[in-house]
mmCIF file of C-alpha atoms (C1' of nucleotides) in Angstrom:
data_model
loop_
_atom_site.group_PDB
_atom_site.id
_atom_site.type_symbol
_atom_site.label_atom_id
_atom_site.label_comp_id
_atom_site.label_asym_id
_atom_site.label_seq_id
_atom_site.Cartn_x
_atom_site.Cartn_y
_atom_site.Cartn_z
ATOM 1 C CA UNK A 15 0.000 0.000 0.000
ATOM 2 C CA UNK A 16 2.402 2.684 1.060
ATOM 3 C CA UNK A 17 4.317 4.946 -1.274
ATOM 4 C CA UNK A 18 5.520 8.478 -0.715
ATOM 5 C CA UNK A 19 2.202 10.132 0.070
ATOM 6 C CA UNK A 20 0.645 7.271 2.016
ATOM 7 C CA UNK A 21 3.735 7.159 4.190
ATOM 8 C CA UNK A 22 3.339 10.852 4.938
ATOM 9 C CA UNK A 23 -0.315 10.256 5.717
ATOM 10 C CA UNK A 24 0.584 7.601 8.271
ATOM 11 C CA UNK A 25 3.337 9.696 9.811
ATOM 12 C CA UNK A 26 0.942 12.564 10.269
ATOM 13 C CA UNK A 27 -1.631 10.271 11.791
ATOM 14 C CA UNK A 28 0.717 9.147 14.555
ATOM 15 C CA UNK A 29 2.165 12.598 15.006
ATOM 16 C CA UNK A 30 -1.233 14.212 15.313
ATOM 17 C CA UNK A 31 -2.280 11.699 17.929
ATOM 18 C CA UNK A 32 0.826 11.708 20.060
ATOM 19 C CA UNK A 33 3.283 14.503 19.365
ATOM 20 C CA UNK A 34 4.776 15.529 22.690
ATOM 21 C CA UNK A 35 3.137 12.613 24.453
ATOM 22 C CA UNK A 36 4.793 10.144 26.724
ATOM 23 C CA UNK A 37 4.794 6.428 26.033
ATOM 24 C CA UNK A 38 3.488 4.494 29.029
ATOM 25 C CA UNK A 39 3.604 0.999 27.661
ATOM 26 C CA UNK A 40 5.064 -0.808 24.668
ATOM 27 C CA UNK A 41 3.686 -3.910 23.026
ATOM 28 C CA UNK A 42 5.615 -5.916 20.462
ATOM 29 C CA UNK A 43 4.661 -8.991 18.553
ATOM 30 C CA UNK A 44 8.039 -10.504 18.227
ATOM 31 C CA UNK A 45 8.643 -11.742 14.767
ATOM 32 C CA UNK A 46 12.354 -11.243 14.493
ATOM 33 C CA UNK A 47 11.944 -10.541 10.832
ATOM 34 C CA UNK A 48 10.657 -7.017 11.379
ATOM 35 C CA UNK A 49 13.015 -5.921 14.100
ATOM 36 C CA UNK A 50 16.202 -5.267 12.200
ATOM 37 C CA UNK A 51 18.728 -3.124 14.020
ATOM 38 C CA UNK A 52 17.608 -3.945 17.550
ATOM 39 C CA UNK A 53 15.603 -6.691 19.227
ATOM 40 C CA UNK A 54 12.139 -5.930 20.520
ATOM 41 C CA UNK A 55 13.401 -6.006 24.096
ATOM 42 C CA UNK A 56 15.574 -2.985 23.401
ATOM 43 C CA UNK A 57 12.531 -1.047 22.202
ATOM 44 C CA UNK A 58 10.635 -1.943 25.342
ATOM 45 C CA UNK A 59 13.426 -0.764 27.588
ATOM 46 C CA UNK A 60 14.127 2.484 25.774
ATOM 47 C CA UNK A 61 10.656 3.603 24.726
ATOM 48 C CA UNK A 62 8.761 2.941 27.926
ATOM 49 C CA UNK A 63 8.417 6.428 29.505
ATOM 50 C CA UNK A 64 9.987 8.082 26.461
ATOM 51 C CA UNK A 65 8.446 11.180 24.871
ATOM 52 C CA UNK A 66 7.720 11.519 21.165
ATOM 53 C CA UNK A 67 9.448 14.738 20.133
ATOM 54 C CA UNK A 68 9.758 14.662 16.343
ATOM 55 C CA UNK A 69 8.704 12.865 13.227
ATOM 56 C CA UNK A 70 9.575 12.983 9.564
ATOM 57 C CA UNK A 71 8.866 11.045 6.397
ATOM 58 C CA UNK A 72 11.213 10.578 3.459
ATOM 59 C CA UNK A 73 10.819 8.231 0.526
ATOM 60 C CA UNK A 74 8.933 5.241 1.945
ATOM 61 C CA UNK A 75 10.319 5.541 5.443
ATOM 62 C CA UNK A 76 9.509 7.399 8.606
ATOM 63 C CA UNK A 77 11.673 8.457 11.488
ATOM 64 C CA UNK A 78 10.166 9.143 14.903
ATOM 65 C CA UNK A 79 12.398 10.863 17.435
ATOM 66 C CA UNK A 80 12.041 10.248 21.159
ATOM 67 C CA UNK A 81 13.653 11.464 24.339
ATOM 68 C CA UNK A 82 13.979 8.577 26.751
ATOM 69 C CA UNK A 83 13.419 8.600 30.485
ATOM 70 C CA UNK A 84 17.184 9.018 30.857
ATOM 71 C CA UNK A 85 17.035 12.080 28.575
ATOM 72 C CA UNK A 86 18.885 10.480 25.711
ATOM 73 C CA UNK A 87 17.738 10.596 22.110
ATOM 74 C CA UNK A 88 16.223 7.531 20.477
ATOM 75 C CA UNK A 89 15.143 6.963 16.898
ATOM 76 C CA UNK A 90 12.402 4.711 15.634
ATOM 77 C CA UNK A 91 12.540 4.096 11.895
ATOM 78 C CA UNK A 92 9.628 2.428 10.142
ATOM 79 C CA UNK A 93 9.262 1.034 6.658
ATOM 80 C CA UNK A 94 5.790 -0.201 5.786
ATOM 81 C CA UNK A 95 6.778 -2.725 3.151
ATOM 82 C CA UNK A 96 3.875 -3.823 0.995
ATOM 83 C CA UNK A 97 1.089 -4.099 3.553
ATOM 84 C CA UNK A 98 2.164 -2.056 6.552
ATOM 85 C CA UNK A 99 0.081 0.711 8.051
ATOM 86 C CA UNK A 100 -0.031 2.971 11.054
ATOM 87 C CA UNK A 101 -3.246 3.564 12.899
ATOM 88 C CA UNK A 102 -4.463 5.124 16.109
ATOM 89 C CA UNK A 103 -6.694 3.265 18.503
ATOM 90 C CA UNK A 104 -8.163 3.766 21.995
ATOM 91 C CA UNK A 105 -5.939 2.861 24.943
ATOM 92 C CA UNK A 106 -8.118 -0.205 25.445
ATOM 93 C CA UNK A 107 -6.862 -1.600 22.144
ATOM 94 C CA UNK A 108 -6.027 -5.277 22.318
ATOM 95 C CA UNK A 109 -3.149 -5.975 19.918
ATOM 96 C CA UNK A 110 -4.167 -8.225 17.047
ATOM 97 C CA UNK A 111 -2.172 -10.867 15.250
ATOM 98 C CA UNK A 112 -0.373 -8.460 12.931
ATOM 99 C CA UNK A 113 0.060 -5.523 15.315
ATOM 100 C CA UNK A 114 3.814 -5.838 15.583
ATOM 101 C CA UNK A 115 4.419 -2.659 17.525
ATOM 102 C CA UNK A 116 1.968 -0.736 19.686
ATOM 103 C CA UNK A 117 2.901 2.343 21.721
ATOM 104 C CA UNK A 118 0.399 3.337 24.407
ATOM 105 C CA UNK A 119 0.163 6.898 25.654
ATOM 106 C CA UNK A 120 -2.318 7.997 28.301
ATOM 107 C CA UNK A 121 -4.901 8.752 25.603
ATOM 108 C CA UNK A 122 -4.084 6.717 22.482
ATOM 109 C CA UNK A 123 -2.548 3.558 21.164
ATOM 110 C CA UNK A 124 -0.199 3.975 18.189
ATOM 111 C CA UNK A 125 -0.416 0.811 16.140
ATOM 112 C CA UNK A 126 2.008 -0.491 13.521
ATOM 113 C CA UNK A 127 0.573 -3.472 11.694
ATOM 114 C CA UNK A 128 1.929 -5.414 8.759
ATOM 115 C CA UNK A 129 0.429 -8.784 7.730
ATOM 116 C CA UNK A 130 3.023 -9.700 5.123
ATOM 117 C CA UNK A 131 5.909 -8.480 7.228
ATOM 118 C CA UNK A 132 7.870 -6.973 4.383
ATOM 119 C CA UNK A 133 8.299 -3.861 6.509
ATOM 120 C CA UNK A 134 11.126 -2.912 8.839
ATOM 121 C CA UNK A 135 11.397 -1.623 12.360
ATOM 122 C CA UNK A 136 14.730 0.111 12.972
ATOM 123 C CA UNK A 137 15.770 1.409 16.347
ATOM 124 C CA UNK A 138 18.851 3.271 17.461
ATOM 125 C CA UNK A 139 19.876 5.363 20.441
ATOM 126 C CA UNK A 140 22.148 8.380 20.181
ATOM 127 C CA UNK A 141 22.275 12.096 19.404
ATOM 128 C CA UNK A 142 22.394 11.694 15.630
ATOM 129 C CA UNK A 143 19.732 10.361 13.291
ATOM 130 C CA UNK A 144 20.774 6.970 11.916
ATOM 131 C CA UNK A 145 22.859 6.650 8.767
ATOM 132 C CA UNK A 146 20.232 4.902 6.645
ATOM 133 C CA UNK A 147 18.009 7.926 7.195
ATOM 134 C CA UNK A 148 20.501 10.601 6.211
ATOM 135 C CA UNK A 149 21.518 8.603 3.141
ATOM 136 C CA UNK A 150 18.044 8.664 1.592
ATOM 137 C CA UNK A 151 18.246 10.249 -1.868
ATOM 138 C CA UNK A 152 17.129 13.883 -2.346
ATOM 139 C CA UNK A 153 13.337 14.206 -2.348
ATOM 140 C CA UNK A 154 11.519 14.519 -5.661
ATOM 141 C CA UNK A 155 10.298 17.997 -4.732
ATOM 142 C CA UNK A 156 13.684 19.216 -3.495
ATOM 143 C CA UNK A 157 16.160 21.412 -5.372
ATOM 144 C CA UNK A 158 18.888 18.738 -5.709
ATOM 145 C CA UNK A 159 16.495 16.523 -7.649
ATOM 146 C CA UNK A 160 17.469 18.064 -10.971
ATOM 147 C CA UNK A 161 16.720 17.127 -14.543
ATOM 148 C CA UNK A 162 20.455 16.531 -14.980
ATOM 149 C CA UNK A 163 20.605 13.902 -12.241
ATOM 150 C CA UNK A 164 17.602 12.193 -13.784
ATOM 151 C CA UNK A 165 19.098 12.276 -17.286
ATOM 152 C CA UNK A 166 22.349 10.859 -15.977
ATOM 153 C CA UNK A 167 20.584 8.066 -14.117
ATOM 154 C CA UNK A 168 18.480 7.156 -17.144
ATOM 155 C CA UNK A 169 21.602 6.965 -19.281
ATOM 156 C CA UNK A 170 23.256 4.576 -16.864
ATOM 157 C CA UNK A 171 20.135 2.398 -16.691
ATOM 158 C CA UNK A 172 19.564 2.790 -20.387
ATOM 159 C CA UNK A 173 18.735 -0.856 -21.176
ATOM 160 C CA UNK A 174 16.029 -1.224 -18.549
ATOM 161 C CA UNK A 175 12.391 -0.273 -19.109
ATOM 162 C CA UNK A 176 11.646 3.195 -17.782
ATOM 163 C CA UNK A 177 9.018 1.750 -15.478
ATOM 164 C CA UNK A 178 11.622 -0.364 -13.702
ATOM 165 C CA UNK A 179 13.997 2.577 -13.443
ATOM 166 C CA UNK A 180 11.398 4.815 -11.803
ATOM 167 C CA UNK A 181 11.029 2.249 -9.032
ATOM 168 C CA UNK A 182 14.689 2.563 -8.056
ATOM 169 C CA UNK A 183 14.737 4.304 -4.705
ATOM 170 C CA UNK A 184 18.338 5.450 -4.997
ATOM 171 C CA UNK A 185 17.179 8.080 -7.497
ATOM 172 C CA UNK A 186 13.397 8.252 -7.197
ATOM 173 C CA UNK A 187 12.746 8.074 -3.459
ATOM 174 C CA UNK A 188 9.153 7.250 -2.648
ATOM 175 C CA UNK A 189 7.984 6.311 -6.113
ATOM 176 C CA UNK A 190 6.141 2.998 -6.125
ATOM 177 C CA UNK A 191 4.066 1.071 -8.579
ATOM 178 C CA UNK A 192 1.075 3.346 -8.816
ATOM 179 C CA UNK A 193 3.017 6.620 -8.800
ATOM 180 C CA UNK A 194 5.284 5.371 -11.567
ATOM 181 C CA UNK A 195 2.295 4.438 -13.713
ATOM 182 C CA UNK A 196 0.577 7.707 -12.896
ATOM 183 C CA UNK A 197 3.449 9.932 -13.918
ATOM 184 C CA UNK A 198 4.301 7.920 -17.035
ATOM 185 C CA UNK A 199 0.679 8.261 -18.044
ATOM 186 C CA UNK A 200 0.756 12.002 -17.494
ATOM 187 C CA UNK A 201 4.004 12.286 -19.429
ATOM 188 C CA UNK A 202 2.537 10.103 -22.202
ATOM 189 C CA UNK A 203 5.490 7.738 -22.072
ATOM 190 C CA UNK A 204 4.984 3.994 -22.502
ATOM 191 C CA UNK A 205 6.238 2.088 -19.436
ATOM 192 C CA UNK A 206 8.158 -0.425 -21.551
ATOM 193 C CA UNK A 207 10.272 2.208 -23.333
ATOM 194 C CA UNK A 208 13.952 1.692 -22.541
ATOM 195 C CA UNK A 209 15.246 4.410 -20.245
ATOM 196 C CA UNK A 210 18.084 5.208 -22.635
ATOM 197 C CA UNK A 211 15.727 5.760 -25.535
ATOM 198 C CA UNK A 212 14.052 8.839 -24.062
ATOM 199 C CA UNK A 213 14.937 12.080 -25.812
ATOM 200 C CA UNK A 214 15.910 15.203 -23.841
ATOM 201 C CA UNK A 215 12.410 16.652 -24.060
ATOM 202 C CA UNK A 216 10.920 13.423 -22.739
ATOM 203 C CA UNK A 217 13.407 13.265 -19.889
ATOM 204 C CA UNK A 218 12.515 16.801 -18.896
ATOM 205 C CA UNK A 219 8.821 16.005 -19.062
ATOM 206 C CA UNK A 220 9.327 12.915 -16.943
ATOM 207 C CA UNK A 221 11.318 14.882 -14.383
ATOM 208 C CA UNK A 222 8.601 17.509 -14.204
ATOM 209 C CA UNK A 223 5.884 14.902 -13.727
ATOM 210 C CA UNK A 224 7.889 13.237 -10.949
ATOM 211 C CA UNK A 225 7.737 16.482 -9.009
ATOM 212 C CA UNK A 226 4.214 17.261 -10.041
ATOM 213 C CA UNK A 227 2.756 13.881 -9.087
ATOM 214 C CA UNK A 228 4.701 13.854 -5.824
ATOM 215 C CA UNK A 229 3.262 17.243 -4.886
ATOM 216 C CA UNK A 230 -0.283 16.423 -5.981
ATOM 217 C CA UNK A 231 -0.256 13.063 -4.249
ATOM 218 C CA UNK A 232 1.045 14.522 -1.004
ATOM 219 C CA UNK A 233 -1.686 17.141 -0.945
ATOM 220 C CA UNK A 234 -4.503 14.803 -1.974
ATOM 221 C CA UNK A 235 -3.544 11.907 0.290
ATOM 222 C CA UNK A 236 -1.838 13.472 3.296
ATOM 223 C CA UNK A 237 -3.635 16.824 3.224
ATOM 224 C CA UNK A 238 -2.309 20.340 3.627
ATOM 225 C CA UNK A 239 -0.851 21.834 6.777
ATOM 226 C CA UNK A 240 -2.377 20.364 9.898
ATOM 227 C CA UNK A 241 -5.347 18.833 8.124
ATOM 228 C CA UNK A 242 -5.467 15.081 7.652
ATOM 229 C CA UNK A 243 -8.071 13.434 5.408
ATOM 230 C CA UNK A 244 -10.305 10.893 7.170
ATOM 231 C CA UNK A 245 -8.733 8.058 5.221
ATOM 232 C CA UNK A 246 -6.362 7.220 2.405
ATOM 233 C CA UNK A 247 -7.407 7.908 -1.167
ATOM 234 C CA UNK A 248 -10.721 9.579 -0.390
ATOM 235 C CA UNK A 249 -9.534 12.767 -2.081
ATOM 236 C CA UNK A 250 -8.026 11.284 -5.221
ATOM 237 C CA UNK A 251 -9.814 12.797 -8.243
ATOM 238 C CA UNK A 252 -11.260 10.635 -11.002
ATOM 239 C CA UNK A 253 -9.125 12.622 -13.423
ATOM 240 C CA UNK A 254 -6.141 10.575 -12.227
ATOM 241 C CA UNK A 255 -5.229 7.181 -13.597
ATOM 242 C CA UNK A 256 -5.288 5.921 -10.008
ATOM 243 C CA UNK A 257 -9.049 5.465 -9.755
ATOM 244 C CA UNK A 258 -9.247 3.524 -13.000
ATOM 245 C CA UNK A 259 -6.125 1.389 -13.088
ATOM 246 C CA UNK A 260 -7.493 -1.681 -11.318
ATOM 247 C CA UNK A 261 -11.020 -1.530 -12.608
ATOM 248 C CA UNK A 262 -12.067 -4.227 -14.983
ATOM 249 C CA UNK A 263 -12.647 -2.537 -18.306
ATOM 250 C CA UNK A 264 -11.142 0.672 -16.934
ATOM 251 C CA UNK A 265 -10.942 3.622 -19.317
ATOM 252 C CA UNK A 266 -8.238 6.256 -19.660
ATOM 253 C CA UNK A 267 -9.666 9.456 -18.115
ATOM 254 C CA UNK A 268 -8.151 11.500 -20.933
ATOM 255 C CA UNK A 269 -8.697 9.468 -24.097
ATOM 256 C CA UNK A 270 -11.695 7.473 -22.808
ATOM 257 C CA UNK A 271 -10.133 4.462 -24.496
ATOM 258 C CA UNK A 272 -9.459 1.147 -22.706
ATOM 259 C CA UNK A 273 -6.444 0.857 -20.427
ATOM 260 C CA UNK A 274 -3.884 -1.921 -20.822
ATOM 261 C CA UNK A 275 -2.173 -4.000 -18.183
ATOM 262 C CA UNK A 276 0.917 -6.158 -18.371
ATOM 263 C CA UNK A 277 3.959 -7.082 -16.364
ATOM 264 C CA UNK A 278 6.761 -4.648 -17.136
ATOM 265 C CA UNK A 279 9.940 -4.420 -15.139
ATOM 266 C CA UNK A 280 8.705 -7.199 -12.881
ATOM 267 C CA UNK A 281 5.568 -5.357 -11.791
ATOM 268 C CA UNK A 282 2.042 -5.167 -13.108
ATOM 269 C CA UNK A 283 1.819 -1.914 -15.024
ATOM 270 C CA UNK A 284 -1.176 -0.024 -16.314
ATOM 271 C CA UNK A 285 -1.109 2.412 -19.195
ATOM 272 C CA UNK A 286 -3.235 4.036 -21.847
ATOM 273 C CA UNK A 287 -2.243 2.639 -25.249
ATOM 274 C CA UNK A 288 -4.003 5.484 -27.028
ATOM 275 C CA UNK A 289 -1.768 7.958 -25.229
ATOM 276 C CA UNK A 290 1.463 6.095 -24.440
ATOM 277 C CA UNK A 291 3.089 4.618 -27.522
ATOM 278 C CA UNK A 292 6.070 2.377 -27.977
ATOM 279 C CA UNK A 293 8.584 3.036 -30.778
ATOM 280 C CA UNK A 294 7.556 4.869 -33.951
ATOM 281 C CA UNK A 295 9.559 7.968 -33.145
ATOM 282 C CA UNK A 296 12.632 9.477 -34.784
ATOM 283 C CA UNK A 297 14.624 6.490 -33.639
ATOM 284 C CA UNK A 298 17.968 7.668 -35.045
ATOM 285 C CA UNK A 299 20.850 8.894 -32.888
ATOM 286 C CA UNK A 300 18.730 9.959 -29.953
ATOM 287 C CA UNK A 301 21.135 8.546 -27.435
ATOM 288 C CA UNK A 302 24.037 10.999 -27.305
ATOM 289 C CA UNK A 303 22.797 14.285 -28.573
ATOM 290 C CA UNK A 304 24.794 17.393 -27.828
ATOM 291 C CA UNK A 305 23.550 20.932 -27.578
ATOM 292 C CA UNK A 306 26.180 23.048 -29.432
ATOM 293 C CA UNK A 307 25.119 24.353 -32.759
ATOM 294 C CA UNK A 308 27.240 27.387 -33.497
ATOM 295 C CA UNK A 309 27.231 26.813 -37.243
ATOM 296 C CA UNK A 310 23.692 28.074 -37.686
ATOM 297 C CA UNK A 311 24.743 31.624 -36.812
ATOM 298 C CA UNK A 312 25.985 32.927 -40.132
ATOM 299 C "C1'" DA B 764 -8.071 -23.320 -6.086
ATOM 300 C "C1'" DG B 765 -5.236 -20.140 -8.010
ATOM 301 C "C1'" DA B 766 -3.803 -15.716 -9.239
ATOM 302 C "C1'" DC B 767 -2.326 -11.641 -7.518
ATOM 303 C "C1'" DA B 768 -0.934 -7.725 -4.343
ATOM 304 C "C1'" DT B 769 0.972 0.530 -3.706
ATOM 305 C "C1'" DG B 770 8.178 -3.461 -1.797
ATOM 306 C "C1'" DT B 771 12.936 -4.882 -1.242
ATOM 307 C "C1'" DT B 772 16.855 -7.907 -1.631
ATOM 308 C "C1'" DG B 773 20.064 -11.151 -2.874
ATOM 309 C "C1'" DC B 774 21.444 -14.093 -6.366
ATOM 310 C "C1'" DT B 775 22.735 -15.262 -11.281
ATOM 311 C "C1'" DC B 776 24.121 -14.153 -15.665
ATOM 312 C "C1'" DA B 777 25.778 -11.004 -19.239
ATOM 313 C "C1'" DA C 473 32.796 -3.912 -11.846
ATOM 314 C "C1'" DT C 474 28.176 -2.686 -13.412
ATOM 315 C "C1'" DG C 475 23.691 -3.526 -14.722
ATOM 316 C "C1'" DA C 476 19.375 -6.435 -15.878
ATOM 317 C "C1'" DG C 477 16.124 -9.960 -14.542
ATOM 318 C "C1'" DC C 478 13.930 -12.846 -11.339
ATOM 319 C "C1'" DA C 479 12.826 -15.814 -7.285
ATOM 320 C "C1'" DA C 480 12.010 -15.308 -2.558
ATOM 321 C "C1'" DC C 481 10.076 -13.328 1.452
ATOM 322 C "C1'" DA C 482 4.591 -14.233 4.316
ATOM 323 C "C1'" DT C 483 -0.111 -13.520 4.291
ATOM 324 C "C1'" DG C 484 -4.526 -11.879 2.855
ATOM 325 C "C1'" DT C 485 -8.116 -11.163 -0.701
ATOM 326 C "C1'" DC C 486 -10.787 -11.639 -4.908
#
DNA sequence: AGACATGTTGCTCA
DNA sequence: ATGAGCAACATGTC
């Protein structure tokens, strides 16, 4: 479920419920698989009587900062995998089978659940945020995410389908299956096109749609400012591919023609054949085209 | 019953 | 050494 914007939605949900609150009790469902950098017992010891002081989301991860009872900093990193989610429940909440981590304050229970357990629970103690967090690639909406870095990355991954390349977190942090399809659809680029075959104008368009879709998705799904929508996806307009991509007989909201689905780059992809074409472009020396053209002057 | 799922990773082969 | 492709992970749902 969770990509960039859903992750921000979940972060906000916990933050809204418990920012500044003190953890009274910790419940863990110990499946060693999820607890990566520290065993569940360490979380119990450090987080009981700790205060939640900060939270942030980047790519598909979240980092919650705490101050422990001993006044030291502690960091809880969460990755939601394929099926993870964060919810807020009453303090009477009885942890269910897949509630792997529950933090109880005096008024709420913060619940992390993940049936398939592809997620991660990272925990470290110390003044600095953990290394995996600071190494996350520059956000899609940030200044360092430039068209040049995208062009360079696409050149290096030139033989892979663009769809597969967009899923690579080292350059496109937070993009997942639906966001990749959504922005390719907006950019009118077929998901199976090889990354290296995109011309400069297409690369620029793709880069712009990365930022655009990231911004739109964050607003629609996680809300603006302090506001949080009642649930995921309730504010996603029908003008997006999102609301049509899984429907049987779904139609492209722009062309009104049928959508197509196939496995591309190892994932089921959805696109609008009437809008996103393979080949049939000036297929000549698109690969290494240089700018200079001084000769035209005279 | 069987296909499939909004993600990552570790392995193989080129 | 670098990059592409794919099985595996574990469980729920249609």
